[in-house]
Structure formats: C-alpha cells, structure tokens
Tab-separated table of C-alpha atoms in Angstrom:
chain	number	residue	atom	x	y	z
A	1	UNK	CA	0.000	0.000	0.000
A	2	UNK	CA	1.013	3.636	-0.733
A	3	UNK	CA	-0.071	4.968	2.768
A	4	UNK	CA	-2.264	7.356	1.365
A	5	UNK	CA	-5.883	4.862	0.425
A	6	UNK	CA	-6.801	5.084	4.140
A	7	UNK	CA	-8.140	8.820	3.661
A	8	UNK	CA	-10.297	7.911	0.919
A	9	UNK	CA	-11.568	4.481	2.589
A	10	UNK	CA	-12.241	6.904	5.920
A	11	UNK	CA	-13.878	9.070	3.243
A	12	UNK	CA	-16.333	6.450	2.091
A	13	UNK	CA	-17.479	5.491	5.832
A	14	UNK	CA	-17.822	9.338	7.057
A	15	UNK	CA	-19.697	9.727	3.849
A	16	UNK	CA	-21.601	6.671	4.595
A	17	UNK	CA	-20.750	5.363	0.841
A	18	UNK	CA	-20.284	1.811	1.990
A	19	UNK	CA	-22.396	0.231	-1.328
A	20	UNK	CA	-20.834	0.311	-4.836
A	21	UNK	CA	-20.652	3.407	-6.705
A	22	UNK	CA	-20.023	7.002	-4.717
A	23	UNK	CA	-17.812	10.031	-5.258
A	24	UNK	CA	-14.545	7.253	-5.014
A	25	UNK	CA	-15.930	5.475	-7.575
A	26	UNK	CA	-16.419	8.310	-10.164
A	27	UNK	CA	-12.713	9.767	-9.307
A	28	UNK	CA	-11.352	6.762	-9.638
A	29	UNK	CA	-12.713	6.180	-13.204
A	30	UNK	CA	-11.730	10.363	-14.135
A	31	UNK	CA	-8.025	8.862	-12.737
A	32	UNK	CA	-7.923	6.220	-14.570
A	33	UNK	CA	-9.247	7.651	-17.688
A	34	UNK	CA	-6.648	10.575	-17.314
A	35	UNK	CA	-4.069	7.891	-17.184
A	36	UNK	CA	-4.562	6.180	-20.065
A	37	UNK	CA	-5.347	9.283	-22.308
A	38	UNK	CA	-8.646	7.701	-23.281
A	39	UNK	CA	-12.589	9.562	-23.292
A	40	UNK	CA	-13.784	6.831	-21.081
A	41	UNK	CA	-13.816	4.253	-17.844
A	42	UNK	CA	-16.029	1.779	-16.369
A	43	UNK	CA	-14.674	0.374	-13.476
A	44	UNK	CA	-15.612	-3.349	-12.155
A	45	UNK	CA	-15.262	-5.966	-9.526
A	46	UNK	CA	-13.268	-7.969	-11.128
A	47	UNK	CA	-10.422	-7.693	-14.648
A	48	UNK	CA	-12.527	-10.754	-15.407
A	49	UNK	CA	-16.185	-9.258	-15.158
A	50	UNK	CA	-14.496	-6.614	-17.376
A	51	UNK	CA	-13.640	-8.976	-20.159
A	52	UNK	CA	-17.420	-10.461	-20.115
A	53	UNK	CA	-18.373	-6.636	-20.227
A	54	UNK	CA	-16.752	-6.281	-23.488
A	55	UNK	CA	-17.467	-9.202	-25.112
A	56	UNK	CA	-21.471	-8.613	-24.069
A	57	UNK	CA	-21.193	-5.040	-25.852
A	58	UNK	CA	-19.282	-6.505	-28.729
A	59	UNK	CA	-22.395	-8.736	-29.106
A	60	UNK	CA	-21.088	-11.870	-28.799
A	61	UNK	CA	-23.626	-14.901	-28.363
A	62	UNK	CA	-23.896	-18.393	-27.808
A	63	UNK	CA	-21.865	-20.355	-31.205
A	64	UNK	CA	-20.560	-17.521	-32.110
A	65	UNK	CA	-16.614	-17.455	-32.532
A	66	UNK	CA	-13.772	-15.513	-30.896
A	67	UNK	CA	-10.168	-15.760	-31.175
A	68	UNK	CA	-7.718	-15.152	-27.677
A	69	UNK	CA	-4.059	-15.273	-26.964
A	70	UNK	CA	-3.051	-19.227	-25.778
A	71	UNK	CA	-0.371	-17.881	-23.393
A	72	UNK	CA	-2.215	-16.605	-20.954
A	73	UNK	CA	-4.080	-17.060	-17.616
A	74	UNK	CA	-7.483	-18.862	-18.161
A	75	UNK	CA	-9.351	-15.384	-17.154
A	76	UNK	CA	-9.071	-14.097	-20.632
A	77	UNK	CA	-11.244	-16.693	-21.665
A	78	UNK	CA	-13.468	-17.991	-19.552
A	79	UNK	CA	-15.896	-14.920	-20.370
A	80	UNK	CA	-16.125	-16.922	-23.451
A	81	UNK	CA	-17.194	-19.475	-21.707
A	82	UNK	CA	-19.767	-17.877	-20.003
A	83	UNK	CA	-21.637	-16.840	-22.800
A	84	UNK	CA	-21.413	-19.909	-25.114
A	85	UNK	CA	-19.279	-18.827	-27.871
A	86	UNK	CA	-16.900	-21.077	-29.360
A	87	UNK	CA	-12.726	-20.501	-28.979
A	88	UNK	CA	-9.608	-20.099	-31.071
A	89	UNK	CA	-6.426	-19.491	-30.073
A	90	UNK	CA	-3.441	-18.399	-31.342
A	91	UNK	CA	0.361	-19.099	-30.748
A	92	UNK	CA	2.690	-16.330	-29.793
A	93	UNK	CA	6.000	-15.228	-31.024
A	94	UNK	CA	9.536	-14.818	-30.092
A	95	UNK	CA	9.785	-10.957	-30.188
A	96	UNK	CA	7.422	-9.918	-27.867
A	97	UNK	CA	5.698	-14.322	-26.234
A	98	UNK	CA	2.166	-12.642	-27.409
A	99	UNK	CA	-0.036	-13.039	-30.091
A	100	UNK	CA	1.799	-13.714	-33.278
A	101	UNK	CA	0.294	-11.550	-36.325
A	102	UNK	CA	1.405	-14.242	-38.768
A	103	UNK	CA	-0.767	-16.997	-36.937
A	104	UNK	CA	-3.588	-14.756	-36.986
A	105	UNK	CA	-3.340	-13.883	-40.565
A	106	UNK	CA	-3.882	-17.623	-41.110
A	107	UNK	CA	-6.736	-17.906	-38.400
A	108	UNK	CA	-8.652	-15.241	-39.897
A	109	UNK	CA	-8.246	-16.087	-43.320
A	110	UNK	CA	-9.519	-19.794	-42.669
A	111	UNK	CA	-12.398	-18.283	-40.741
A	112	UNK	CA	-13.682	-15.907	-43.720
A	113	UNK	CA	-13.247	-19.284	-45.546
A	114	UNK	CA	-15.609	-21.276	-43.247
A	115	UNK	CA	-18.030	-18.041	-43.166
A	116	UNK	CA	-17.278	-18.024	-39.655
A	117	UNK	CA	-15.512	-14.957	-38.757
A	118	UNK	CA	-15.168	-14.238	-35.031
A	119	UNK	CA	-16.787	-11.333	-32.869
A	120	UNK	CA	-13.464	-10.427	-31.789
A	121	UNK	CA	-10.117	-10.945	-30.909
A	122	UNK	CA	-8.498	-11.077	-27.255
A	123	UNK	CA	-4.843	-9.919	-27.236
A	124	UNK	CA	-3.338	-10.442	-23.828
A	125	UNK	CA	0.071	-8.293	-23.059
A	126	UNK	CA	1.883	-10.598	-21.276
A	127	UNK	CA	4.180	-9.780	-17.802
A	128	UNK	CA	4.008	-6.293	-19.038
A	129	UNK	CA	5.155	-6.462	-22.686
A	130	UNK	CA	2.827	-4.979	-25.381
A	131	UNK	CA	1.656	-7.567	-27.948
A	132	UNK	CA	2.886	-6.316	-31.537
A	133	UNK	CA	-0.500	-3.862	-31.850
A	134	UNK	CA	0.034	-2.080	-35.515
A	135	UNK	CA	0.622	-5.276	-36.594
A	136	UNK	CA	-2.239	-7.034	-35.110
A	137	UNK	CA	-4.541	-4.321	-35.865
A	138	UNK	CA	-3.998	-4.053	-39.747
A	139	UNK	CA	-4.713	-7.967	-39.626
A	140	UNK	CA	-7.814	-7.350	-37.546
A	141	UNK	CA	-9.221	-4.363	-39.267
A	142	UNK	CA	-8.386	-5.718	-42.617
A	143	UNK	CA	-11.480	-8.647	-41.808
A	144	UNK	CA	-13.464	-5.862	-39.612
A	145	UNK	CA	-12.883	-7.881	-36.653
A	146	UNK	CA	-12.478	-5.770	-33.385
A	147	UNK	CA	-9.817	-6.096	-30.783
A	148	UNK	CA	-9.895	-6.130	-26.697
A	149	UNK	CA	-6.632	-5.504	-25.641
A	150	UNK	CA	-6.585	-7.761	-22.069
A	151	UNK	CA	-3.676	-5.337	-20.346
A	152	UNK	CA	-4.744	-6.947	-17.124
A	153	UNK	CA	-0.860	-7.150	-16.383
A	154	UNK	CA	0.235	-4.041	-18.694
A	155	UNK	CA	-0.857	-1.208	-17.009
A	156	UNK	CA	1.671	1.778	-16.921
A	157	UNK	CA	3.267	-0.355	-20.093
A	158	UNK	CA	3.641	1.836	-23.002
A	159	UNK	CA	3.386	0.841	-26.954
A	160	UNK	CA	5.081	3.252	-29.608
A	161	UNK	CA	3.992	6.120	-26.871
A	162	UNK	CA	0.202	5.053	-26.366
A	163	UNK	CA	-0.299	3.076	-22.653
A	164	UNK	CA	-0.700	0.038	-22.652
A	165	UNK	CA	-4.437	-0.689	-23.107
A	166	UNK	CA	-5.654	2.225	-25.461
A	167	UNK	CA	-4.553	1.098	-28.754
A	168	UNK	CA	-8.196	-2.096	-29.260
A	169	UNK	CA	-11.501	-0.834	-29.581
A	170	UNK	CA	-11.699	-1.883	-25.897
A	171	UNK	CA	-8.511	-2.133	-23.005
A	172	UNK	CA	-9.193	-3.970	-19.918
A	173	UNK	CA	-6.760	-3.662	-16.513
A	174	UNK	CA	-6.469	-6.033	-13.507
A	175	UNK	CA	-6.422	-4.364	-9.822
A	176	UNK	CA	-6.396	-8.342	-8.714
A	177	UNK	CA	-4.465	-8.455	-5.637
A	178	UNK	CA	-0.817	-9.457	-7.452
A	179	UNK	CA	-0.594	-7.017	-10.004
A	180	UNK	CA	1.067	-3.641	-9.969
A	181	UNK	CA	-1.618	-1.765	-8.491
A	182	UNK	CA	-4.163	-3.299	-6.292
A	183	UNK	CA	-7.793	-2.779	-5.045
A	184	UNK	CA	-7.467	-5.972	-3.412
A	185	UNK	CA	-10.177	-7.133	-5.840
A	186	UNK	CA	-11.183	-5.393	-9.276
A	187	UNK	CA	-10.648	-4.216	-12.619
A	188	UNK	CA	-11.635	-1.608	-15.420
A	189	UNK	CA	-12.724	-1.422	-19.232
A	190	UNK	CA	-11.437	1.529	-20.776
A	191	UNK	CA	-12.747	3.033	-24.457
A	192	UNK	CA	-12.461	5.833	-26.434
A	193	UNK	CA	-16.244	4.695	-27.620
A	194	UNK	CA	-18.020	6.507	-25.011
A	195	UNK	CA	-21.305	4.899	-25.674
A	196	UNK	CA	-19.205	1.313	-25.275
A	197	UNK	CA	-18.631	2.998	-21.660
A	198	UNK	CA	-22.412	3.948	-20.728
A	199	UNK	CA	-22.864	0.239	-22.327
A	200	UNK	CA	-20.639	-1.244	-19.973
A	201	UNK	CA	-22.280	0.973	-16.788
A	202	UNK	CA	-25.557	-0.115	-17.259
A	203	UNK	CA	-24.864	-3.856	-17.813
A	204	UNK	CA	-22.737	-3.653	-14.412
A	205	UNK	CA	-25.492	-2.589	-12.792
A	206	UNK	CA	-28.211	-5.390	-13.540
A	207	UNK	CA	-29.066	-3.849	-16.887
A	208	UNK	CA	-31.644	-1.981	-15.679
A	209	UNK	CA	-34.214	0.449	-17.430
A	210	UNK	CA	-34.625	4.020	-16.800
A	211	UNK	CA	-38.555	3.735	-15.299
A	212	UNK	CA	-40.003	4.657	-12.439
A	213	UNK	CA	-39.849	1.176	-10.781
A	214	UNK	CA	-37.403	-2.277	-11.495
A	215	UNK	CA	-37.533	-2.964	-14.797
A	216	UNK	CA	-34.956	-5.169	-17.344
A	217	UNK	CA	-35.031	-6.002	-20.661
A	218	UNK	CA	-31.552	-7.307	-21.300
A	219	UNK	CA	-29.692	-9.349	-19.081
A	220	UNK	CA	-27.279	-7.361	-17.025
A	221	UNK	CA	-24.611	-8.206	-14.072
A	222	UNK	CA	-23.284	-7.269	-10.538
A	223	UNK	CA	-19.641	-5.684	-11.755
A	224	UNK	CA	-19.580	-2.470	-10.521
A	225	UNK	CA	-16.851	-1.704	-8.007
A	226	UNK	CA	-17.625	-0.920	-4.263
A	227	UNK	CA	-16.608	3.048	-3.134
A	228	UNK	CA	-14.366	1.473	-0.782
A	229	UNK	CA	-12.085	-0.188	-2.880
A	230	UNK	CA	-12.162	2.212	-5.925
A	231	UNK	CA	-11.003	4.845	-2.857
A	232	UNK	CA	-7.668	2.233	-2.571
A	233	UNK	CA	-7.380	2.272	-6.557
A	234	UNK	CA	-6.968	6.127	-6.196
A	235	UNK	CA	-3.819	6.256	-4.352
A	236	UNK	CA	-2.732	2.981	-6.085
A	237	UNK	CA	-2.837	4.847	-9.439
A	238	UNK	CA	-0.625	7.980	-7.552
A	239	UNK	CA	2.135	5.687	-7.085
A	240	UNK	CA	2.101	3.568	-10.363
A	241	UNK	CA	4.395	4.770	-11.984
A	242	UNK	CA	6.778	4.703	-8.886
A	243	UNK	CA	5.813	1.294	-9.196
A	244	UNK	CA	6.776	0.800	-12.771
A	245	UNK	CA	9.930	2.144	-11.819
A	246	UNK	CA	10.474	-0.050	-9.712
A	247	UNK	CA	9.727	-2.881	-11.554
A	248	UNK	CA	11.946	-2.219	-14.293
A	249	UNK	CA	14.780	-1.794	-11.421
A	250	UNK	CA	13.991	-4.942	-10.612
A	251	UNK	CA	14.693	-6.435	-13.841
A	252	UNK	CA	17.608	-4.283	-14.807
A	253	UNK	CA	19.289	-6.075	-11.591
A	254	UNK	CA	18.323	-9.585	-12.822
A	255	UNK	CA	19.622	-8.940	-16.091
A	256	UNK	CA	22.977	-7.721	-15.371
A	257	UNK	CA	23.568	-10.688	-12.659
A	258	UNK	CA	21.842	-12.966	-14.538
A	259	UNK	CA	22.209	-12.223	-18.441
A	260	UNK	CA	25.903	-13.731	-19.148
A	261	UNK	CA	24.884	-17.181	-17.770
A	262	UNK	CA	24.824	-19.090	-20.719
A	263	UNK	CA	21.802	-20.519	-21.386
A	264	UNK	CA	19.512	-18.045	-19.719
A	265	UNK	CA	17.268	-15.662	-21.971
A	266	UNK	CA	15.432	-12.832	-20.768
A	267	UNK	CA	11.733	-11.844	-21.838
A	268	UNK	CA	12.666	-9.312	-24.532
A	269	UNK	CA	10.987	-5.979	-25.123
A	270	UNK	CA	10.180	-4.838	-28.477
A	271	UNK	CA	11.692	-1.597	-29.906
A	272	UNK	CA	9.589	1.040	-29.531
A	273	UNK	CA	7.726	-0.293	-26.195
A	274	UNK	CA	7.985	0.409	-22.384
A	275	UNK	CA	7.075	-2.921	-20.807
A	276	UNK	CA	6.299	-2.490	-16.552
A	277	UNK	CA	8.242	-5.563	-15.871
A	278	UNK	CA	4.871	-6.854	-13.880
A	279	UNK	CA	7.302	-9.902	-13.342
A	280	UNK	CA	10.830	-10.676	-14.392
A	281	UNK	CA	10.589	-13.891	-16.918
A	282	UNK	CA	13.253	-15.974	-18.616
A	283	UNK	CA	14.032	-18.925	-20.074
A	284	UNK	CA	16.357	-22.307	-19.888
A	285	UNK	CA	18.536	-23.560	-22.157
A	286	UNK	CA	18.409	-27.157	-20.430
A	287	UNK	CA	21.030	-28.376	-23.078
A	288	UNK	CA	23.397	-26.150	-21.285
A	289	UNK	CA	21.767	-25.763	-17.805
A	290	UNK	CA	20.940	-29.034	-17.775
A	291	UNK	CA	18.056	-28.455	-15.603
A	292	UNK	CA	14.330	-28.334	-16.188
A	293	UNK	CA	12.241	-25.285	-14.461
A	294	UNK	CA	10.523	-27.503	-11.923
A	295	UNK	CA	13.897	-28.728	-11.206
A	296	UNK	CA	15.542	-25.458	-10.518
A	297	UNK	CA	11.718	-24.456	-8.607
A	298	UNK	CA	12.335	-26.967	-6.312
A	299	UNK	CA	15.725	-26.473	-5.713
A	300	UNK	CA	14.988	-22.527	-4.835
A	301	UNK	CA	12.323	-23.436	-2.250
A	302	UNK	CA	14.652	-25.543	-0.641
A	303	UNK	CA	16.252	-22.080	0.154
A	304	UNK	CA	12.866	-20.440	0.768
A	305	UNK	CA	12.415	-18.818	-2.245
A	306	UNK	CA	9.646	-19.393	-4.626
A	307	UNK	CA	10.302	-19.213	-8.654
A	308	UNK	CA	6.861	-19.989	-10.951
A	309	UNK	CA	6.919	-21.771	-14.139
A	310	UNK	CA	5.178	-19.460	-16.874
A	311	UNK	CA	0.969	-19.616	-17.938
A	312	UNK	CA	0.365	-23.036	-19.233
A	313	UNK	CA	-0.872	-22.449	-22.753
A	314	UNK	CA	-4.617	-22.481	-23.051
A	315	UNK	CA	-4.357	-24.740	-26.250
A	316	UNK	CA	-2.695	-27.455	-23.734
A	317	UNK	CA	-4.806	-27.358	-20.943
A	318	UNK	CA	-8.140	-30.286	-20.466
A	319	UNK	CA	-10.981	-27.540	-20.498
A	320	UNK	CA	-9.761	-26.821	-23.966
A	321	UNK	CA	-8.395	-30.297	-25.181
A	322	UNK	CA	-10.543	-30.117	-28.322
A	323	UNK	CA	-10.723	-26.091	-29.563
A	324	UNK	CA	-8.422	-24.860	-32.782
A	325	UNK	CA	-5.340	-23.695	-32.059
A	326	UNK	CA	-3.181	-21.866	-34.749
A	327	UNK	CA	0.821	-22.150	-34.209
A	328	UNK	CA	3.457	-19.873	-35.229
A	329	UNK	CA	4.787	-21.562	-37.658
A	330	UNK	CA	2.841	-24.551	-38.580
A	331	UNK	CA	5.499	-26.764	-39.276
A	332	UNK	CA	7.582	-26.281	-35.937
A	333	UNK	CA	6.291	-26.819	-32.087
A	334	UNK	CA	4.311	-24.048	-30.742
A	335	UNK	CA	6.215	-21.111	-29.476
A	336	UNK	CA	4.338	-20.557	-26.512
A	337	UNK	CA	4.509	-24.297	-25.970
A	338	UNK	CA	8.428	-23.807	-25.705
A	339	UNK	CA	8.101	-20.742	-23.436
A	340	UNK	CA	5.919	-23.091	-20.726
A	341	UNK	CA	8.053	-25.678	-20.481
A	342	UNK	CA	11.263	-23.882	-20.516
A	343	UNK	CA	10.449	-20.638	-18.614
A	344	UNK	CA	10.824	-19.365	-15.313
A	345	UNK	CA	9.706	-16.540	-13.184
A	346	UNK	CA	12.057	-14.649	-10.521
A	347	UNK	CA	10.321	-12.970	-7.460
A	348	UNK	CA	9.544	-9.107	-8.317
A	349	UNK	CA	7.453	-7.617	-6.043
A	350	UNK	CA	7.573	-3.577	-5.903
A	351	UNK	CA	8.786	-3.772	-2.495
A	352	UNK	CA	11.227	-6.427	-2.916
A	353	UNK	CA	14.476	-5.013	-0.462
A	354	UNK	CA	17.877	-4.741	-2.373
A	355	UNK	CA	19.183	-7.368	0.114
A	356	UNK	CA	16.634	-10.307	-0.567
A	357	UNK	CA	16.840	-9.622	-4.651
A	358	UNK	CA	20.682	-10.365	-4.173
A	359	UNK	CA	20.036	-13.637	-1.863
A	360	UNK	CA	17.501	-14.775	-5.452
A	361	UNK	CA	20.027	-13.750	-7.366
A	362	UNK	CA	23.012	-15.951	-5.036
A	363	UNK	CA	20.881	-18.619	-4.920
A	364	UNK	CA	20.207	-19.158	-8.457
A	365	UNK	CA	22.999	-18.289	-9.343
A	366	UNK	CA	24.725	-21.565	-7.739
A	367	UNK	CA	21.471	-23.900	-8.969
A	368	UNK	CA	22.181	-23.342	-12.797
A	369	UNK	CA	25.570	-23.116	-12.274
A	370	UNK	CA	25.768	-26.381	-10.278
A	371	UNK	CA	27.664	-25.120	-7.903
C-alpha cells in the first residue's frame, strides 16, 4: 500500500458510501481515464467481469466465434465461456511471447473461408510487454474484426507512446491483488467509444431500465466496483508509476547478474515499447543448464524462495483439449509451448528489499551453475 488509500476508505465510511458506486468510484474512473489518455472508464469488480463486459457489448452470443491469446491465464477466456461462444487461439511469437500476427493472418483467413468470422479478438500483453498492436490491428481491421486488448498485467506499459491498453476498440486492466496496483479485488474497461462505456455501466449494474420502478429487458450483471475499494485504486494509481519504476529496477538487476549465464534468456521488449516488468521472466537452455524449471523451482524453495513456471498455454490445458489452435509456424512446435516448459519466473514484487533480490540472485545463481 502507498499509505495514502486510508483517507479515501475513511472518506467512504464518514460519507456513509459503503455500497458500490459514490464520489470514489467516479474519481477513480476520471483517474484512470486521465491515465490512459482515453474519453472513457467503467470500473468493475473484477479484470474478469471486465472482459465479459466487453465481449457482451461486442455482441457476442452463444456459437458464435472468438479468437484469444493461448499464453495466458485462463481469465481471458473464460468470459467466453460464459456466454457460449466457441474458442480459437493463437500461438505467440519470439519478439514480444504474445499473439503472433502471422498466426492470426492464417486464423482469420480460414475463418472468412468457413463463413465463420469471429466477434473479436483477445490480445493479452503478457508480464508487461505490449503484444505487436500495428501489426495485429492491420490484420484485424483488414477482416473488420475488433480487438480487446486484455492489459490486465500491462498497465503503466507503453506501446510506440500510447499506454498500454488504449490502442483495441476496448482495453481492460487487472487491480487483482498481485498485479502492480491493487484494489485488493477489481478491474476496469477503458474506451475511447463513449457509448461502449455507458454500455458497460448499465450492464454492471443489472441492466436496468430508466422507469419509475425495477424494470430489465436485457440481461445485465453485478460488476460495478464498491466506493471502498475504488477509494484504494486512487492512491494505487498515484504511485504507479513509482511502481513501474520499480519494476523495471527490478529487472535491470536480474539482467545484469543474470544475463551472461549461458543458457539463460530474458523476456525481450520490443523496440519502440515500455514494458512495466509486472514480473521478471526468462528462459532455460536445459542443453546447457541441464536443468528443467521444476527442477531449478524446487531447488529454490529448498532455500525459501519461490520461482513460478510461466501460464500453461490455453491450447494445452483439459478444459480446452478439443478447440483450434493456430501455431506460429505450422510446421515447428508451438512457441508458446516452448516458453511453458522452458520458462521461469524470478520474485519481483515492488517492495522487494535490495538485500533479498541479491540472496535470489546468489541462490540461483549456484542452482544453474551447479555449484
């Protein structure tokens, strides 16, 4: 915490603003707008709800298509899920481990084939590292297919000096409890569409008609934020981009330690990109390490410190075991196939002491080392 979000919690409760919405709420959403450089916010309970916001206004229905990132938490796309529509994914790439235009090209052009085009396309900037947008979007607009950019771990990331976020028709953040700013629980859909915005508010709030008593005729959902923890997202979003600072610190220390091992490959950042380092990610040579992540995972906690392997790619996991999945390069293993079962990632917290990142750094040092 900053130190500052216990004013405007105290607000809320002297105010007597305890349900959702409430002057926090509305700041919070002006912030966060501000931010971004966008016309419009609509924050939510969850980076999830968000997701299921947008893909509700985009009018996607039950067998109806859409296309997501594979290398990525499941929360892109359950929301799918949730409202019956089919999914596609699609492999990443080495310059940036998110979506790769080239697979999409393909994915798209089989789909106009089939006559089944999807409602839209969720790119997920991964650990903080902008997906390659301009790129993406020429593909996209070229079969009038719109993008939600999922920056639910990209926010304070910036792309060719846009944040992170603005550059779909809709952006969606994460304040989920490990990300770079926190409301302990939430999220936020962002536009430049402000009618996509008033869209999203109304749905939030059980979709219900202006009338003089309780009246629906759309389904809606509960997904607006409370007062009290939109008043914690607006001294978050004060110190963000100390955060992002930090962050990238973070890394910067990894990398020169770390870097001249042979065999270890940092998550690169594409020219023309600020990435917020949400977490420091690399990768294992195990011809030359000669150890596998879970290996070297165990290994740290033995020392008390605990390493992750990277998202398990959507296209591998049961749920998904029978859904079209479009590689890379279709004669060569996926690449976000290769970035599972050979990554890694290093503890990165904001707050992370100078001391303890040098006792990581020690530590792994001697594991791939074998020392």
């Amino acid at each position: 915490m900053s130190g500052n979000e216990q004013n405007y919690i105290n607000n809320a409760f002297e105010e007597n603003w305890i349900a959702p919405l409430g002057p926090n709420v509305d700041q919070f959403e002006t912030d966060i707008a501000a931010y971004a450089g966008v016309k419009g916010a609509s924050v939510t309970s969850s980076g999830t709800g968000a997701i299921h916001l947008a893909l509700d206004i985009l009018r996607v229905r039950r067998g109806d298509s859409v296309f997501c990132s594979t290398f990525t938490f499941i929360a892109s796309a359950n929301p799918v899920l949730y409202l019956g529509a089919d999914l596609t994914f699609i492999d990443s790439e080495v310059e940036t481990w998110n979506m790769s235009p080239v697979a999409l090209e393909r994915a798209l052009a089989n789909a106009k084939k089939e006559n089944k085009l999807p409602k839209a396309i969720i790119v997920v900037n991964l650990y903080g590292q902008s997906a390659q947008m301009d790129e993406l979007l020429e593909i996209s607009n070229s079969y009038n297919v719109p993008i939600i950019e999922d920056a639910a771990e990209s926010l304070g990331s910036e792309y060719k000096g846009k944040k992170s976020g603005t550059l779909g028709k809709i952006g969606i953040y994460s304040f989920n409890g490990n990300k770079i700013i926190t409301t302990s629980g939430g999220g936020v859909l962002i536009s430049d569409d402000e009618e996509i915005i008033a869209k999203s508010r109304f749905l939030a709030t059980q979709a219900r008609d202006e009338a003089p008593h309780y009246q629906h005729s759309v389904v809606g959902y509960n997904y607006r934020m409370s007062n009290i923890l939109a008043g914690v997202g607006i001294a978050q979003l004060q110190v963000l981009d100390e955060r992002v600072k930090r962050r990238r610190e973070i890394f910067d220390t990894y990398y020169q330690e770390l870097s001249t091992i042979e065999g270890l490959n940092f998550m690169p950042e594409l020219s023309g990109t600020k990435s917020n380092r949400w977490l420091t990610t690399l990768t294992i040579n195990q011809e030359i390490i000669k150890l596998n992540p879970y290996e070297i995972m165990d290994k740290m906690n033995t020392v008390d410190i605990e390493t992750r392997a990277l998202w398990k790619p959507l296209h591998m996991q049961p749920l998904f075991k029978e859904n079209k999945f479009y590689k890379d390069k279709e004669n060569e293993d996926a690449v976000a196939s290769r970035l599972f079962f050979n990554g890694l990632c290093l503890p990165s917290g904001s707050n992370m002491s100078e001391s303890n990142q040098a006792r990581v750094i020690q530590n792994f040092k001697k594991i791939v080392q074998g020392k």
